[in-house]
Short mmCIF file of C-alpha atoms and ligand atoms in Angstrom, two decimals:
data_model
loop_
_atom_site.label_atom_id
_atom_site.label_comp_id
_atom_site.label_asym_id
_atom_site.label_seq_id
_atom_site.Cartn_x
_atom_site.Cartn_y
_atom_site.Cartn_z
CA UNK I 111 -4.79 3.76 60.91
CA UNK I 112 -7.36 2.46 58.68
CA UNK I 113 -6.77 -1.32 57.68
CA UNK I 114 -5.48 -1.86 54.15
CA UNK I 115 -8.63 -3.18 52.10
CA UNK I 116 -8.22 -7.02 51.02
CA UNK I 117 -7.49 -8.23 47.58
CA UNK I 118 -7.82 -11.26 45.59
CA UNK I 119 -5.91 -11.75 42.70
CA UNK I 120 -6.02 -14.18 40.02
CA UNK I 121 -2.57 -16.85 39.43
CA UNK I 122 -3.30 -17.36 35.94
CA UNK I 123 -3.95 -13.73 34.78
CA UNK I 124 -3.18 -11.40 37.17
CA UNK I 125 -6.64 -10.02 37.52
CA UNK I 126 -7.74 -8.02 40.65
CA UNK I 127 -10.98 -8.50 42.29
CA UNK I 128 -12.20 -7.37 45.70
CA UNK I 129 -13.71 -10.45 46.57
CA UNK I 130 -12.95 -14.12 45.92
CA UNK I 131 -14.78 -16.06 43.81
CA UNK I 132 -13.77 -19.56 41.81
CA UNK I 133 -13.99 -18.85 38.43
CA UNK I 134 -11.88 -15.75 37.04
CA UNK I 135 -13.98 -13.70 35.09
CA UNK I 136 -11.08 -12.02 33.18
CA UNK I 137 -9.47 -15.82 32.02
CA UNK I 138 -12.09 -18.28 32.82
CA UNK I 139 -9.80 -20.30 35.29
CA UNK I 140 -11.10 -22.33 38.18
CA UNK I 141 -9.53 -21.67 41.67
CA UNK I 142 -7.00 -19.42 40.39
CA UNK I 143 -7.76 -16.61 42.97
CA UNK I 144 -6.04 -16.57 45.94
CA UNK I 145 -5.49 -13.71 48.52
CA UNK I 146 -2.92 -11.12 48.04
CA UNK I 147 -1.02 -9.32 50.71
CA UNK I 148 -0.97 -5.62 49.77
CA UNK I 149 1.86 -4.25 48.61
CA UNK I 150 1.37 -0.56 50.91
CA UNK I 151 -0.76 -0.95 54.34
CA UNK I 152 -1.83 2.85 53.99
CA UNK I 153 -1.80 3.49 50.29
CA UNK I 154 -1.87 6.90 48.24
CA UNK I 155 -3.30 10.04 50.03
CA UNK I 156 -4.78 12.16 47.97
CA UNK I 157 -3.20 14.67 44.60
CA UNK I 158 -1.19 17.34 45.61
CA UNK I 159 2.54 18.43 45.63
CA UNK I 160 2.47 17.06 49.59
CA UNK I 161 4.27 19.13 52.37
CA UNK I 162 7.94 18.93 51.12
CA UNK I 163 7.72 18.92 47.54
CA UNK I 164 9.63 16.62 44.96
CA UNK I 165 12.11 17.37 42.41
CA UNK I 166 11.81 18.52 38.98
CA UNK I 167 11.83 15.85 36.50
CA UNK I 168 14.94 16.71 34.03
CA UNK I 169 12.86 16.38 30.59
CA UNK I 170 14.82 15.87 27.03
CA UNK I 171 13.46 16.24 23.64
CA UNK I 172 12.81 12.98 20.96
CA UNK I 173 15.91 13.85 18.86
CA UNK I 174 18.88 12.85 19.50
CA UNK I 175 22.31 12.84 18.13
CA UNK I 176 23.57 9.33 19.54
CA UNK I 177 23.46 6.18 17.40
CA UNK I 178 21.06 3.47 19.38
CA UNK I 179 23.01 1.23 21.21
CA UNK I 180 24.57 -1.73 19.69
CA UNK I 181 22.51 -5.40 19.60
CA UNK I 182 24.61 -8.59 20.27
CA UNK I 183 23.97 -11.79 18.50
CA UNK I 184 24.82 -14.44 19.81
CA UNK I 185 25.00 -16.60 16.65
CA UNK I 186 22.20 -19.08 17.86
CA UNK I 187 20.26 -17.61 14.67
CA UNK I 188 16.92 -18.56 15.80
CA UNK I 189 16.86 -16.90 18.66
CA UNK I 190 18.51 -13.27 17.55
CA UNK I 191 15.52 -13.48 15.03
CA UNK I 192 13.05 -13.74 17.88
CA UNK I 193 14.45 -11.35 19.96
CA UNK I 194 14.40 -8.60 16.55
CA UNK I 195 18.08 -9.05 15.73
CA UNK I 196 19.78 -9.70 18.36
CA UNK I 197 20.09 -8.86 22.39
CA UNK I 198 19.05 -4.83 23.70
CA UNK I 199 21.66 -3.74 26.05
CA UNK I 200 19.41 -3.19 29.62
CA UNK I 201 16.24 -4.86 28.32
CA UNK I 202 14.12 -7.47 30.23
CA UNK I 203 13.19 -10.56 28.24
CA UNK I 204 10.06 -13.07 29.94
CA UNK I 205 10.32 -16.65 28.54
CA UNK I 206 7.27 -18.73 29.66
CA UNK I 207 6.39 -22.12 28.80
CA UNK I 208 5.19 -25.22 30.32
CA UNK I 209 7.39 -27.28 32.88
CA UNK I 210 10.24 -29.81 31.23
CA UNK I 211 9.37 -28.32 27.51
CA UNK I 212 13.04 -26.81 27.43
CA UNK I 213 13.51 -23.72 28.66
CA UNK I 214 16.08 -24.42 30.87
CA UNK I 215 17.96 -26.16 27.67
CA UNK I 216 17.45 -23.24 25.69
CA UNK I 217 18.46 -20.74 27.72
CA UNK I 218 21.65 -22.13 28.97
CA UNK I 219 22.63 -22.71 25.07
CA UNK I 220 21.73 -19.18 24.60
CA UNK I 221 23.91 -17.38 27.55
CA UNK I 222 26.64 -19.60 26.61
CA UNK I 223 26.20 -18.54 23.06
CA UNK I 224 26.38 -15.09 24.36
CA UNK I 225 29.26 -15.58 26.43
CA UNK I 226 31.16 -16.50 23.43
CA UNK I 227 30.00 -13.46 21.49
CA UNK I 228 32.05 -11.74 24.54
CA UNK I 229 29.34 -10.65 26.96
CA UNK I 230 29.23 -11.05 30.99
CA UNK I 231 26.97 -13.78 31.54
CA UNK I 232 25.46 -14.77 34.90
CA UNK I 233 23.02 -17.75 35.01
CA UNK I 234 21.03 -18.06 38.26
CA UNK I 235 19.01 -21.35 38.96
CA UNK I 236 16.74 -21.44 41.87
CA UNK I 237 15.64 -25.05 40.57
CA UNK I 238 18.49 -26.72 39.62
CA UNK I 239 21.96 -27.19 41.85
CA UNK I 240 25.29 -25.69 40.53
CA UNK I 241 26.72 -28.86 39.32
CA UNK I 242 23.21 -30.42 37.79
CA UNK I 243 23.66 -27.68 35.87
CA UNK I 244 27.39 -27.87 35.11
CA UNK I 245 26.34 -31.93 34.21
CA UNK I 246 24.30 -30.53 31.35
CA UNK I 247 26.51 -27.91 30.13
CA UNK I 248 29.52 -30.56 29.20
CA UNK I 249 27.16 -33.33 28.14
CA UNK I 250 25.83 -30.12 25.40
CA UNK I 251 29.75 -29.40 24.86
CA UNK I 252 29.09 -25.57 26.47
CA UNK I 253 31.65 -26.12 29.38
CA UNK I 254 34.13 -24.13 27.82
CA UNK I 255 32.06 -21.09 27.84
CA UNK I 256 32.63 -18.58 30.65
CA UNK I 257 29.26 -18.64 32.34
CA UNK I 258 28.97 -17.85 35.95
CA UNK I 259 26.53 -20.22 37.27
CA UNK I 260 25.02 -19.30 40.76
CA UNK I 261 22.27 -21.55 42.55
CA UNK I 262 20.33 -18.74 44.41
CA UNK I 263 16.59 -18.18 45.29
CA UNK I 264 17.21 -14.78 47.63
CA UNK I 265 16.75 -11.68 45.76
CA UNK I 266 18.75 -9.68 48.08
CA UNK I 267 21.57 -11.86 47.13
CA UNK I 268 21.38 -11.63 43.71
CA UNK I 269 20.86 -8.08 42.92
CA UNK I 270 23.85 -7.68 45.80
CA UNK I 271 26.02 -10.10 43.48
CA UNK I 272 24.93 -8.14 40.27
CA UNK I 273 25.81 -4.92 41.53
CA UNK I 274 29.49 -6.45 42.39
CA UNK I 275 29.83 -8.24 39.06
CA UNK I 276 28.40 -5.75 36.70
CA UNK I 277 27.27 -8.60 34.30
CA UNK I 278 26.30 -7.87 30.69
CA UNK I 279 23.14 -10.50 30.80
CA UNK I 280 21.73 -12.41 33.79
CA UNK I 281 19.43 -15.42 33.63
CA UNK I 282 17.07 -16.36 36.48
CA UNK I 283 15.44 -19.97 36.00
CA UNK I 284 12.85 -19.60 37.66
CA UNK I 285 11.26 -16.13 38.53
CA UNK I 286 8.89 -18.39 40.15
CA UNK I 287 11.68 -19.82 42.56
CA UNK I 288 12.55 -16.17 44.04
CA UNK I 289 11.75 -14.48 46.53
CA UNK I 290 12.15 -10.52 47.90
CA UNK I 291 12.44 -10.07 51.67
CA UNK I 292 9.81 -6.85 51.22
CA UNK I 293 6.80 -8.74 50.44
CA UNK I 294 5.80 -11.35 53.37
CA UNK I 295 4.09 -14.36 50.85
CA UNK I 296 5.68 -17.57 50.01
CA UNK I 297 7.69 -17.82 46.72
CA UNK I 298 5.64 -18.23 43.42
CA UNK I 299 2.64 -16.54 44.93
CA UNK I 300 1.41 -13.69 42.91
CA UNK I 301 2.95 -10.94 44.83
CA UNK I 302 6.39 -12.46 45.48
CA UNK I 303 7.16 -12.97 41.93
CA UNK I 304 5.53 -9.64 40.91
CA UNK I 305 8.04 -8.03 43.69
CA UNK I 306 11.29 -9.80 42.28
CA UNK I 307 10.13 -9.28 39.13
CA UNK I 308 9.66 -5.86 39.32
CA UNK I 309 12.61 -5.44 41.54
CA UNK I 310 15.15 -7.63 39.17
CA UNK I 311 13.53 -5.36 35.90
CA UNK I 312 13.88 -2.45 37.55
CA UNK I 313 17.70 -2.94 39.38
CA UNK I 314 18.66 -4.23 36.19
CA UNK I 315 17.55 -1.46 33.87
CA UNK I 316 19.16 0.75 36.03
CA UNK I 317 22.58 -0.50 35.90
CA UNK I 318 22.43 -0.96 32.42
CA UNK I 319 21.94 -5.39 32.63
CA UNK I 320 19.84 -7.22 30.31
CA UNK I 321 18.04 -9.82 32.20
CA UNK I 322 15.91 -12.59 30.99
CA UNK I 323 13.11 -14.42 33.44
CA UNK I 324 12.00 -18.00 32.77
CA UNK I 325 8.78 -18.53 33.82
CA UNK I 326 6.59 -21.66 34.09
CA UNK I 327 3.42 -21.66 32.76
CA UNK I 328 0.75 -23.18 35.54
CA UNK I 329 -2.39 -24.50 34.86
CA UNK I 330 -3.78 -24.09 37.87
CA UNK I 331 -3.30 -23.87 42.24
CA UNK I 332 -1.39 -21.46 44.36
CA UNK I 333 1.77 -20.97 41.82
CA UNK I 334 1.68 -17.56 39.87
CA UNK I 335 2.20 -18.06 35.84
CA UNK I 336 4.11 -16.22 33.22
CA UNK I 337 1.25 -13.45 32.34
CA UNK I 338 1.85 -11.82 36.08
CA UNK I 339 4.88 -10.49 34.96
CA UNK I 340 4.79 -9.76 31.13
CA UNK I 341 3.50 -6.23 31.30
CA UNK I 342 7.05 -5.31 33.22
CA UNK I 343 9.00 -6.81 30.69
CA UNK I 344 10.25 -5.29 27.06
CA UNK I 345 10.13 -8.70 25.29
CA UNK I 346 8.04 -11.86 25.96
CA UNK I 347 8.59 -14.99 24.26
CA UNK I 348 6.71 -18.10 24.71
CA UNK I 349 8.16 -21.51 24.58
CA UNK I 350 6.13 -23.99 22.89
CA UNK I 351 6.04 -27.77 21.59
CA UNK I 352 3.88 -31.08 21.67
CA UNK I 353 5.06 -33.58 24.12
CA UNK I 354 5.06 -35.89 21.74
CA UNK I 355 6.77 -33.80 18.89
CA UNK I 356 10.88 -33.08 19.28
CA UNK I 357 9.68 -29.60 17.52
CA UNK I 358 10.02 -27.14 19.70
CA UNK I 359 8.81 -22.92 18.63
CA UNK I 360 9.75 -19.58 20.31
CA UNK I 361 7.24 -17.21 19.75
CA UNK I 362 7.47 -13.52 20.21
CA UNK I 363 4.01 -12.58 21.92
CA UNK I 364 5.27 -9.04 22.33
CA UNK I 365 8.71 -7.02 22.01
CA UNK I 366 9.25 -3.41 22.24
CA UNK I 367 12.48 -3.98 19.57
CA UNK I 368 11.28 -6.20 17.41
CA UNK I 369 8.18 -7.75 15.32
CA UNK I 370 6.11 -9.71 17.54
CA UNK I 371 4.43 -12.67 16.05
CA UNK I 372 8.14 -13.82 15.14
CA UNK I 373 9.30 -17.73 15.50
CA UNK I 374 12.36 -19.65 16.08
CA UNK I 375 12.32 -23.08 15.07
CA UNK I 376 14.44 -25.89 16.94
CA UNK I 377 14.20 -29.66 17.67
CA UNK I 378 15.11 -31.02 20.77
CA UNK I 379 17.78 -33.77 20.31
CA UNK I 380 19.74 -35.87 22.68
CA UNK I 381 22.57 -32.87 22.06
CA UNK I 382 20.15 -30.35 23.34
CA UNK I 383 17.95 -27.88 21.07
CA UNK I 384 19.15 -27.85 17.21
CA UNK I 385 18.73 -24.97 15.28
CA UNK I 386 15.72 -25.55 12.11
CA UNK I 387 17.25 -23.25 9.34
CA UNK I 388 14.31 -24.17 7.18
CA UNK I 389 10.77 -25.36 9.07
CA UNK I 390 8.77 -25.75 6.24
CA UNK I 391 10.64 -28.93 5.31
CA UNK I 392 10.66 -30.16 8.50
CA UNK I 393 6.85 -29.95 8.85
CA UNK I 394 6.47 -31.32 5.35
CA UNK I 395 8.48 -34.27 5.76
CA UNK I 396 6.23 -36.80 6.99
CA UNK I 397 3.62 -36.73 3.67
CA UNK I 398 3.71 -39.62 1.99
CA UNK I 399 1.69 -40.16 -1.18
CA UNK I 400 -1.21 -37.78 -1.85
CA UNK I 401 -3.95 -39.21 0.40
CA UNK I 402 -7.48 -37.64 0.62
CA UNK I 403 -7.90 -34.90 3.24
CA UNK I 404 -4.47 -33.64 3.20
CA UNK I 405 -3.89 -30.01 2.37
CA UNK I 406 -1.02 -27.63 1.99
CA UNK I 407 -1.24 -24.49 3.72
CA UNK I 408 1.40 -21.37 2.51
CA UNK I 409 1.41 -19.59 5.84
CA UNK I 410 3.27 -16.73 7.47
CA UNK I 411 4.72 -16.66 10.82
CA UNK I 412 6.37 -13.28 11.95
CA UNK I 413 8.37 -12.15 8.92
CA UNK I 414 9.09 -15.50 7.44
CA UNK I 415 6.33 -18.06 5.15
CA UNK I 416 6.16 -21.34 6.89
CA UNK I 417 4.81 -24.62 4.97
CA UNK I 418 2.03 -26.86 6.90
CA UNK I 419 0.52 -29.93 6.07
CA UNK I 420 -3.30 -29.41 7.67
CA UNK I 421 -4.90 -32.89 7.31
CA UNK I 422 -8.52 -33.67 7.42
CA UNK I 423 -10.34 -36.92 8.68
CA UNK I 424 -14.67 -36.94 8.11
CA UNK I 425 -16.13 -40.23 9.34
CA UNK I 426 -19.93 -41.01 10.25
CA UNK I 427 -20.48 -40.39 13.39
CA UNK I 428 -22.64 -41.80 16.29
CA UNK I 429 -23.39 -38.98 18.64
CA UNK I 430 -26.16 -37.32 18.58
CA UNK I 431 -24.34 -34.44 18.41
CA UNK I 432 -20.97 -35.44 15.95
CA UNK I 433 -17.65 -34.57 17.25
CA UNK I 434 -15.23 -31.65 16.05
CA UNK I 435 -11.51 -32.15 16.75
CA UNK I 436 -9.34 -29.42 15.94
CA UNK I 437 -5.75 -29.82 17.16
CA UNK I 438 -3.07 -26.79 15.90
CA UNK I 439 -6.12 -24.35 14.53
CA UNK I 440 -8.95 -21.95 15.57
CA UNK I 441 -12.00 -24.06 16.42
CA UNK I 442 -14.28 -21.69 16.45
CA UNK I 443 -12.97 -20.55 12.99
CA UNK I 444 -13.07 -24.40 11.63
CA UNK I 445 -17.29 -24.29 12.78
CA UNK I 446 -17.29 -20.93 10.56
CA UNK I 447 -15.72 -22.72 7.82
CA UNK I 448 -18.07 -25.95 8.45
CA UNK I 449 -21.14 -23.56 8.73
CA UNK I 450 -20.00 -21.42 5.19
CA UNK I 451 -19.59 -25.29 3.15
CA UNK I 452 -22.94 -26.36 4.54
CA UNK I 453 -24.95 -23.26 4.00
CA UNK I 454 -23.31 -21.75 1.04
CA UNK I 455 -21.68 -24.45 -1.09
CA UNK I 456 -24.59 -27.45 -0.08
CA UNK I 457 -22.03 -29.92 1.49
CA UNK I 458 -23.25 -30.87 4.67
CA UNK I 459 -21.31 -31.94 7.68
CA UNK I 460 -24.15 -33.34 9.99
CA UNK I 461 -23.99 -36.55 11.33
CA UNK I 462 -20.29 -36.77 10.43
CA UNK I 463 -17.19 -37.14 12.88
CA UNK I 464 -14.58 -34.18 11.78
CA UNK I 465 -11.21 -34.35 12.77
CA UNK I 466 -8.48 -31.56 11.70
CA UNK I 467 -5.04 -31.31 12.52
CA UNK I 468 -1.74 -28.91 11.61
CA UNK I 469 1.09 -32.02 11.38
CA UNK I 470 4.04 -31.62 13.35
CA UNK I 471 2.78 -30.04 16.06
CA UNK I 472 2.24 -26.40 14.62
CA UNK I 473 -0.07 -23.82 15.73
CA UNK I 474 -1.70 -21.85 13.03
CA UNK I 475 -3.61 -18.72 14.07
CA UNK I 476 -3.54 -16.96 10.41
CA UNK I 477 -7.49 -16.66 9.43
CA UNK I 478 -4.98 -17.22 5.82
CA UNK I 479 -5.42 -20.81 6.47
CA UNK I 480 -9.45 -20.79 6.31
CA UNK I 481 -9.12 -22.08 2.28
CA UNK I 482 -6.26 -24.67 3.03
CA UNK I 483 -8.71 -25.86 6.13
CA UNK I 484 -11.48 -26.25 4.10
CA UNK I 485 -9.95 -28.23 1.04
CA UNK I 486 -8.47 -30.50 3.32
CA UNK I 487 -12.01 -30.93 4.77
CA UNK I 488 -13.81 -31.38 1.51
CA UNK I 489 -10.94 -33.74 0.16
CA UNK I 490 -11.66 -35.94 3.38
CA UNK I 491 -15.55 -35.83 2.72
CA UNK I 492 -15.51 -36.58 -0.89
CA UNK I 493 -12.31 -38.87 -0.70
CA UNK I 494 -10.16 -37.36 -2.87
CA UNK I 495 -6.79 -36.40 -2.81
CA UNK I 496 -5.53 -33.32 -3.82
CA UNK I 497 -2.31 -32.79 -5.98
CA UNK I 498 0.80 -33.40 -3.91
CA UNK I 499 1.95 -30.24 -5.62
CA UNK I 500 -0.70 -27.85 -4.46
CA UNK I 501 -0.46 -25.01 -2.30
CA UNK I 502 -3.18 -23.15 -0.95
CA UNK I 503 -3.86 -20.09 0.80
CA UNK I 504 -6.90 -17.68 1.55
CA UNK I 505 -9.56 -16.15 3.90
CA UNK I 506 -12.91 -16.99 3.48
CA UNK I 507 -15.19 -14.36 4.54
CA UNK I 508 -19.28 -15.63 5.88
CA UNK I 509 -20.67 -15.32 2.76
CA UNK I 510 -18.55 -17.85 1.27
CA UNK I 511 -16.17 -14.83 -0.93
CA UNK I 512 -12.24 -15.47 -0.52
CA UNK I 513 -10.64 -12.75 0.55
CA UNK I 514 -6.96 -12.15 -0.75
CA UNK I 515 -4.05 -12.08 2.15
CA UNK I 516 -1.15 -10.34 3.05
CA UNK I 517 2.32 -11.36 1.67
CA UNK I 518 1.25 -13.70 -0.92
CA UNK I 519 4.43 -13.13 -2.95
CA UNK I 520 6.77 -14.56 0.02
CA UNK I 521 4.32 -17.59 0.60
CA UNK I 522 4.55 -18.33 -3.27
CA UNK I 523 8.20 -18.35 -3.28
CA UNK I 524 8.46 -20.38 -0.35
CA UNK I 525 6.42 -22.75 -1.68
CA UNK I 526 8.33 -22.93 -5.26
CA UNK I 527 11.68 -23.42 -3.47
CA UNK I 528 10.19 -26.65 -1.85
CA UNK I 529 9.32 -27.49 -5.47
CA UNK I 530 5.83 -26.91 -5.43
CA UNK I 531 3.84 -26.17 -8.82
CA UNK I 532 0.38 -25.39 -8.33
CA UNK I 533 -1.21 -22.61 -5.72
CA UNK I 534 -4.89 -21.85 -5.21
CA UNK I 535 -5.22 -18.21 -4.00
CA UNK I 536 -8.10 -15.85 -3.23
CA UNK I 537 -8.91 -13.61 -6.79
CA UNK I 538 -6.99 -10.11 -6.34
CA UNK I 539 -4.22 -11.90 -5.45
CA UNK I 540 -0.97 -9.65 -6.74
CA UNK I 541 1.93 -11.54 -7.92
CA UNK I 542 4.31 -10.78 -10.46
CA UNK I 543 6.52 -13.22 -11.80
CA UNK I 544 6.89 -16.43 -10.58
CA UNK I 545 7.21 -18.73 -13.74
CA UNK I 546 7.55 -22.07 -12.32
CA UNK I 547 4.22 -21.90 -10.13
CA UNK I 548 0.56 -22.22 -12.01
CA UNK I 549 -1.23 -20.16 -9.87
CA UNK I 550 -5.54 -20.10 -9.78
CA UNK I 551 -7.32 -17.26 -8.36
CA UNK I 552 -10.86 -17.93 -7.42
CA UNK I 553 -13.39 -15.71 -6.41
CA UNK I 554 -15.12 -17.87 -3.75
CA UNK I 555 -15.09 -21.45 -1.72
CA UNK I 556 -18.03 -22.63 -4.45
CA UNK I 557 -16.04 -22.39 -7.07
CA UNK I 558 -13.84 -24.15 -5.61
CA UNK I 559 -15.76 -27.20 -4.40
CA UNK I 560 -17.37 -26.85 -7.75
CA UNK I 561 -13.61 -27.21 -9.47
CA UNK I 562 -12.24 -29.78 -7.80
CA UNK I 563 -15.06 -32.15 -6.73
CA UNK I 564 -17.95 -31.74 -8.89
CA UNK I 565 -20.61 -29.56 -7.98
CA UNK I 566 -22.66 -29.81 -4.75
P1 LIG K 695 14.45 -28.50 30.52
O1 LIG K 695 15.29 -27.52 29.81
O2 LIG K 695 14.91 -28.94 31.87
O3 LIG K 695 12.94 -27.97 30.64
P2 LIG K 695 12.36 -26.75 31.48
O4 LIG K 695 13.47 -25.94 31.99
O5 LIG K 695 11.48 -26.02 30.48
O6 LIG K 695 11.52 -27.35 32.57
O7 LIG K 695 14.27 -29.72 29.52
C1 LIG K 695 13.76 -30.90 29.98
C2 LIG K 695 13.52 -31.89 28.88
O8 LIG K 695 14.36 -31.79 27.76
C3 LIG K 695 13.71 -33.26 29.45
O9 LIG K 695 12.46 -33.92 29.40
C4 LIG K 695 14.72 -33.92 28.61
C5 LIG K 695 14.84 -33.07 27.40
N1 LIG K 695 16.22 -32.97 26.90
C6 LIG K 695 16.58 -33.64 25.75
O10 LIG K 695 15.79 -34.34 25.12
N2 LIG K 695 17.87 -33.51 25.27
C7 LIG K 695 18.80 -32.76 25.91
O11 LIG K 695 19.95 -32.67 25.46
C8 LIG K 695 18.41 -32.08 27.11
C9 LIG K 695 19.39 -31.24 27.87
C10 LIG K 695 17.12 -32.22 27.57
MG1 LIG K 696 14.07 -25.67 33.99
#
């Protein structure tokens, strides 16, 4: 029998290679490639129907005279709106995010939020023992809730269990932590956790169980991350947060029932992860008086406008080459911007420091926040504040023309219930009717700089 070819895979992405190599050219990590044990030793033979042939496949039509299945909300708002509205009967949910950021918090909130609604909840931890985890249930008042906590790492077991206990929703913390008896690799190498993974998704599905997978995201070394697994899954949502920050977002990166792109807001307290019913005044609620280089973004996330205070620091600089600091925004979008004010409008950035940051801890990927980005970095330069009551919002395109931006209405409104009264908006904006807000349109970034800081 011929020997099964080897292959190399990469922890961080999941990239195939037939060779090793240190750097993986699909996600630029270093010594993320490790062997992989193949999954068949002999591997498909050739297309054809084979000696005993299989069955027919029973096909159906699209239409269809049954209502979809019912969602269940577990009343944690934040996270129903994440998931699309609420939990899919039989769908597999992936929630990465990096070590001790919450997810453990968050998901035993959520399953005992779901218990209540009246589902069957199972909650298997291969990390943490039965009773560590009972210890953090009553100190976040969930003990009443009927759970059923297991502390398991053998797939076998599990799916054995599920199959006995017909649960409604089961929780593994961590995928990483399992392991299948078919696949001879330690646990949290590539293939073991794509075998339980696929296995758990699979068993699951078929018996009609929603299950959701926690997975750590790795930086680097022998442990497979998140992004091994999130092709297999329907939804997967990414825990994020700034150590330093108690904000904490879930982020739909992808979901087959629901917008991705969606957030849920929540701030870790000492009584676990709190609900944010309304984010933009969270992130807002640090400014103090109007200060030069602090700007007020109108952004979007998912379906709902979010509020964010980008703020702006320009100081001479040393280097030979000046620094550029961008925490919470594109950097290669903030040179664009830097490039367009230099070349365009005549403000020039050489030999000056620039430092940019989102406050709070928020990660803004709109290109929307392009005219926000670069206000706050011409108020820092020319040391001037803008109005505390200003809003801005807008693309700017290379050759220094705004461009207008989706959902400009919402962002307006958003910004008038937080009792703002001035917004700066690409021209072709389309609003109708907002009285309380003075809005300018302008047709590019020099009339701007020209507007608010003299010309040139
Ligand atoms: P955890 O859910 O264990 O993280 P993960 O499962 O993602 O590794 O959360 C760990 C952190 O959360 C820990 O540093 C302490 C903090 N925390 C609080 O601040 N308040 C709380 O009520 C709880 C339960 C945890
Ligand atoms: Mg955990």
């Amino acid at each position: 029998m011929a020997k099964a070819p080897l292959q190399f895979t990469c922890t961080s992405c999941g990239a195939r290679f037939p060779k090793w190599s240190g750097r993986c050219d699909a996600c630029g990590a270093w010594n993320s490639i490790v062997e992989e044990a193949p999954l068949s030793a002999s591997g498909p033979k050739g297309k054809s129907l084979g000696g005993a042939k299989g069955r027919l496949i029973a096909l159906t039509t699209l239409a269809t005279e049954e209502p979809p299945p019912p969602r269940t909300c577990s009343g944690l708002v934040e996270f129903d709106r994440v998931l699309g509205g609420g939990l899919v009967p039989a769908s597999a949910i992936l929630v990465g995010g990096d070590p001790g950021i919450g997810k453990s918090t968050l998901l035993l909130q959520a399953v005992s939020a779901f218990a209540r609604a009246g589902l069957k909840c199972l909650y298997i931890s291969g990390e943490e023992a039965s009773a560590q985890v009972r210890m953090r249930a009553q100190r976040l008042g969930l003990a009443d809730a009927s759970v059923n906590l297991g502390g398991e790492t053998n797939l076998r077991d599990i799916l054995t269990t599920m199959e006995a206990e017909r649960p409604d929703l089961v929780v593994i913390d961590s995928i990483q932590t399992m392991w299948a008896d078919s696949v001879e690799a330690a646990p949290g190498s590539v293939s073991q956790v794509r075998a339980a993974a696929h296995e758990l998704v699979t068993f699951a599905k078929s018996r009609g169980v929603s299950v959701i997978l926690v997975g750590h995201v790795t930086k680097e070394g022998q442990i497979a991350g998140p992004r091994v697994v999130e092709h297999m899954v329907d939804t997967v949502l990414y825990f994020e947060g700034e150590r330093g920050h108690q904000f904490r977002l879930l982020r739909a990166v992808k979901n087959r029932f629901g917008p991705a792109s969606e957030i849920g807001v929540f701030e870790m307290t000492g009584m676990g992860l709190a609900e944010v019913a309304n984010p933009s005044a969270l992130f807002l609620s640090e400014r103090g008086q109007p200060a030069p280089g602090s700007a007020v973004f109108a952004g979007i996330e998912g379906t709902r406008p979010v509020l964010t205070e980008i703020q702006a620091l320009v100081a001479p600089s040393t280097l030979a080459s000046p620094r550029r600091t961008v925490v919470g925004l594109d950097s290669g979008r903030i040179s664009t911007i830097l490039a367009v004010l230099e070349s365009r409008c005549g403000i020039p950035f050489a030999g000056l420091d620039v430092f940019l940051n989102v406050a709070g801890g928020m990660k803004v990927t709109e290109p929307a926040a392009d005219l926000a980005a670069a206000a706050a970095l011409l108020s820092a330069r020319e040391d001037v504040a803008l109005p505390s009551d200003l809003v801005i919002f807008g693309e700017i395109s290379l050759s220094a023309a705004l461009r207008p931006v989706s959902q400009a209405e919402n962002r307006l409104k958003e910004a008038e219930k937080l009792g703002f009264t001035q917004a700066i908006a690409p021209q072709g904006t389309k609003v109708t009717g907002s009285d309380g807000m003075r809005l300018r349109t302008l047709p590019d970034l020099v009339t701007l700089v020209g507007d608010m800081f003299g010309a040139g």
